[in-house]
PDB file of C-alpha atoms and ligand atoms in Angstrom:
ATOM      1  CA  MET A  27     -18.063  -7.536  -8.663  1.00  0.00           C
ATOM      2  CA  ASN A  28     -17.732  -5.749  -5.337  1.00  0.00           C
ATOM      3  CA  VAL A  29     -14.678  -5.845  -3.120  1.00  0.00           C
ATOM      4  CA  ASP A  30     -14.062  -4.704   0.440  1.00  0.00           C
ATOM      5  CA  ILE A  31     -11.597  -2.094   1.595  1.00  0.00           C
ATOM      6  CA  THR A  32     -10.887  -1.238   5.213  1.00  0.00           C
ATOM      7  CA  PHE A  33      -9.717   2.228   6.216  1.00  0.00           C
ATOM      8  CA  LEU A  34      -7.536   2.468   9.310  1.00  0.00           C
ATOM      9  CA  PRO A  35      -7.301   3.775  11.975  1.00  0.00           C
ATOM     10  CA  SER A  36     -11.110   3.928  12.129  1.00  0.00           C
ATOM     11  CA  GLY A  37     -11.498   0.344  10.907  1.00  0.00           C
ATOM     12  CA  ARG A  38     -14.322   1.399   8.613  1.00  0.00           C
ATOM     13  CA  LYS A  39     -14.945  -1.303   6.032  1.00  0.00           C
ATOM     14  CA  VAL A  40     -16.777  -0.476   2.826  1.00  0.00           C
ATOM     15  CA  SER A  41     -17.734  -2.411  -0.273  1.00  0.00           C
ATOM     16  CA  VAL A  42     -17.088  -0.900  -3.695  1.00  0.00           C
ATOM     17  CA  ARG A  43     -17.009  -2.001  -7.306  1.00  0.00           C
ATOM     18  CA  GLN A  44     -13.721  -3.641  -8.285  1.00  0.00           C
ATOM     19  CA  GLY A  45     -11.456  -1.111 -10.036  1.00  0.00           C
ATOM     20  CA  THR A  46     -12.654   1.873  -7.996  1.00  0.00           C
ATOM     21  CA  SER A  47      -9.828   4.130  -6.857  1.00  0.00           C
ATOM     22  CA  VAL A  48      -9.084   4.274  -3.152  1.00  0.00           C
ATOM     23  CA  LEU A  49      -9.856   8.013  -3.265  1.00  0.00           C
ATOM     24  CA  ASP A  50     -13.277   7.479  -4.845  1.00  0.00           C
ATOM     25  CA  ALA A  51     -14.103   4.676  -2.418  1.00  0.00           C
ATOM     26  CA  ALA A  52     -13.235   6.925   0.506  1.00  0.00           C
ATOM     27  CA  ARG A  53     -15.224   9.857  -0.839  1.00  0.00           C
ATOM     28  CA  ARG A  54     -18.308   7.813  -1.601  1.00  0.00           C
ATOM     29  CA  HIS A  55     -18.412   6.546   1.959  1.00  0.00           C
ATOM     30  CA  GLY A  56     -17.522   9.742   3.786  1.00  0.00           C
ATOM     31  CA  VAL A  57     -13.985   8.746   4.703  1.00  0.00           C
ATOM     32  CA  PRO A  58     -11.890  11.932   4.655  1.00  0.00           C
ATOM     33  CA  VAL A  59      -8.836  11.855   2.375  1.00  0.00           C
ATOM     34  CA  ARG A  60      -6.997  15.108   1.826  1.00  0.00           C
ATOM     35  CA  THR A  61      -6.706  16.311  -1.763  1.00  0.00           C
ATOM     36  CA  ARG A  62      -6.128  19.524  -3.588  1.00  0.00           C
ATOM     37  CA  CYS A  63      -5.751  18.365  -7.201  1.00  0.00           C
ATOM     38  CA  ASP A  64      -8.953  16.311  -7.224  1.00  0.00           C
ATOM     39  CA  GLY A  65      -7.250  13.092  -8.244  1.00  0.00           C
ATOM     40  CA  LYS A  66      -4.809  14.345 -10.880  1.00  0.00           C
ATOM     41  CA  ALA A  67      -1.709  13.024  -9.086  1.00  0.00           C
ATOM     42  CA  SER A  68      -0.164  16.437  -8.627  1.00  0.00           C
ATOM     43  CA  CYS A  69      -0.822  17.527  -5.023  1.00  0.00           C
ATOM     44  CA  LEU A  70       0.503  14.357  -3.314  1.00  0.00           C
ATOM     45  CA  MET A  71      -1.856  15.009  -0.411  1.00  0.00           C
ATOM     46  CA  CYS A  72      -3.784  11.758  -0.793  1.00  0.00           C
ATOM     47  CA  LYS A  73      -1.020   9.486   0.470  1.00  0.00           C
ATOM     48  CA  VAL A  74      -2.158   6.343   2.251  1.00  0.00           C
ATOM     49  CA  VAL A  75      -0.207   3.370   3.551  1.00  0.00           C
ATOM     50  CA  ALA A  76      -1.162   0.001   2.103  1.00  0.00           C
ATOM     51  CA  HIS A  77      -1.047  -2.748   4.712  1.00  0.00           C
ATOM     52  CA  SER A  78      -0.582  -5.266   1.924  1.00  0.00           C
ATOM     53  CA  SER A  79      -0.023  -4.900  -1.779  1.00  0.00           C
ATOM     54  CA  SER A  80      -2.572  -7.596  -2.499  1.00  0.00           C
ATOM     55  CA  GLY A  81      -5.979  -6.192  -3.275  1.00  0.00           C
ATOM     56  CA  LEU A  82      -4.525  -3.063  -4.832  1.00  0.00           C
ATOM     57  CA  SER A  83      -3.455  -2.340  -8.400  1.00  0.00           C
ATOM     58  CA  PRO A  84       0.285  -2.481  -9.130  1.00  0.00           C
ATOM     59  CA  MET A  85       2.089   0.841  -8.899  1.00  0.00           C
ATOM     60  CA  GLN A  86       2.485   2.576 -12.250  1.00  0.00           C
ATOM     61  CA  ASP A  87       5.638   4.466 -13.263  1.00  0.00           C
ATOM     62  CA  MET A  88       4.078   7.898 -12.757  1.00  0.00           C
ATOM     63  CA  GLU A  89       2.991   7.082  -9.193  1.00  0.00           C
ATOM     64  CA  ARG A  90       6.430   5.621  -8.452  1.00  0.00           C
ATOM     65  CA  ARG A  91       8.127   8.787  -9.710  1.00  0.00           C
ATOM     66  CA  LYS A  92       5.806  10.991  -7.672  1.00  0.00           C
ATOM     67  CA  LEU A  93       6.416   9.067  -4.474  1.00  0.00           C
ATOM     68  CA  ALA A  94      10.188   9.020  -5.020  1.00  0.00           C
ATOM     69  CA  GLY A  95      11.169   6.223  -2.656  1.00  0.00           C
ATOM     70  CA  LEU A  96       8.217   6.261  -0.271  1.00  0.00           C
ATOM     71  CA  GLU A  97       6.756   3.191  -1.969  1.00  0.00           C
ATOM     72  CA  ALA A  98       9.124   0.997   0.054  1.00  0.00           C
ATOM     73  CA  GLU A  99       7.124   1.938   3.146  1.00  0.00           C
ATOM     74  CA  GLY A 100       3.881   0.933   1.456  1.00  0.00           C
ATOM     75  CA  THR A 101       2.879   4.482   0.633  1.00  0.00           C
ATOM     76  CA  ARG A 102       0.454   4.855  -2.262  1.00  0.00           C
ATOM     77  CA  LEU A 103      -1.489   7.685  -3.821  1.00  0.00           C
ATOM     78  CA  ALA A 104      -5.167   7.059  -3.132  1.00  0.00           C
ATOM     79  CA  CYS A 105      -6.140   8.712  -6.406  1.00  0.00           C
ATOM     80  CA  GLN A 106      -3.885   6.438  -8.488  1.00  0.00           C
ATOM     81  CA  THR A 107      -4.476   3.151  -6.696  1.00  0.00           C
ATOM     82  CA  ARG A 108      -7.327   0.902  -7.779  1.00  0.00           C
ATOM     83  CA  ILE A 109      -8.950  -1.644  -5.537  1.00  0.00           C
ATOM     84  CA  THR A 110      -8.711  -5.099  -7.093  1.00  0.00           C
ATOM     85  CA  GLY A 111      -9.519  -7.257  -4.084  1.00  0.00           C
ATOM     86  CA  LYS A 112      -9.793  -7.205  -0.307  1.00  0.00           C
ATOM     87  CA  ALA A 113      -7.564  -4.352   0.851  1.00  0.00           C
ATOM     88  CA  VAL A 114      -6.547  -2.477   3.993  1.00  0.00           C
ATOM     89  CA  VAL A 115      -5.118   1.050   3.876  1.00  0.00           C
ATOM     90  CA  GLU A 116      -4.157   3.426   6.648  1.00  0.00           C
ATOM     91  CA  LEU A 117      -4.893   7.126   6.419  1.00  0.00           C
ATOM     92  CA  PRO A 118      -2.331   9.490   7.916  1.00  0.00           C
ATOM     93  CA  GLU A 119      -3.445  11.759  10.710  1.00  0.00           C
ATOM     94  CA  ASP A 120      -4.556  15.203   9.586  1.00  0.00           C
ATOM     95  CA  PRO A 121      -1.554  17.555  10.092  1.00  0.00           C
ATOM     96  CA  LEU A 122      -3.614  20.171  11.931  1.00  0.00           C
ATOM     97  CA  ARG A 123      -5.110  17.555  14.223  1.00  0.00           C
ATOM     98  CA  ALA A 124      -1.635  16.122  14.855  1.00  0.00           C
ATOM     99  CA  ALA A 125      -0.296  19.572  15.773  1.00  0.00           C
ATOM    100  CA  VAL A 126      -3.194  20.172  18.181  1.00  0.00           C
ATOM    101  CA  ARG A 127      -2.749  16.731  19.746  1.00  0.00           C
ATOM    102  CA  LYS A 128       0.985  17.349  20.280  1.00  0.00           C
ATOM    103  CA  GLN A 129       0.283  20.738  21.832  1.00  0.00           C
ATOM    104  CA  LEU A 130      -2.308  19.242  24.185  1.00  0.00           C
ATOM    105  CA  MET A 131       0.123  16.476  25.199  1.00  0.00           C
ATOM    106  CA  ARG A 132       2.837  19.069  25.842  1.00  0.00           C
ATOM    107  CA  GLN A 133       0.398  21.111  27.937  1.00  0.00           C
ATOM    108  CA  ALA A 134      -0.602  18.027  29.934  1.00  0.00           C
ATOM    109  CA  GLU A 135       3.072  17.273  30.651  1.00  0.00           C
ATOM    110  CA  GLU A 136       3.628  20.837  31.849  1.00  0.00           C
ATOM    111  CA  ASP A 137       0.517  20.642  34.056  1.00  0.00           C
ATOM    112  CA  LYS A 138       1.968  17.549  35.782  1.00  0.00           C
ATOM    113  CA  LEU A 139       4.944  19.608  36.895  1.00  0.00           C
ATOM    114  CA  TRP A 140       2.777  21.926  38.967  1.00  0.00           C
TER     115      TRP A 140
HETATM  116  S1  FES B 335      -5.459  13.676  -5.062  1.00  0.00           S
HETATM  117 FE1  FES B 335      -3.764  14.909  -5.525  1.00  0.00          FE
HETATM  118  S2  FES B 335      -2.175  13.483  -5.769  1.00  0.00           S
HETATM  119 FE2  FES B 335      -3.876  12.265  -5.339  1.00  0.00          FE
END
């Protein structure tokens, strides 16, 4: 059975087999999720924010320990979270892109002063 998952902020909606991890679903459809450990739950780079817990597998003890309190904000590890139904997750902005965006905004503010 296939289920749909939507990746924000792009709004890209893809259909995958039920039980697929969020990381695998993203990879198979070209949605970039950062990872260094290749899904072994050790790099913690694949964090996503679940917009609802429905449609996603319950958090296991290991994932809860790794996230150490971030789960209250809906944070999940894409590599450890399985898609069980219709789900929506938000991907954090790439840190390098965020730094460039902030620098460009700062530059634009300085340009207004002249
Ligand atoms: S891919 Fe490394 S913790 Fe999920």
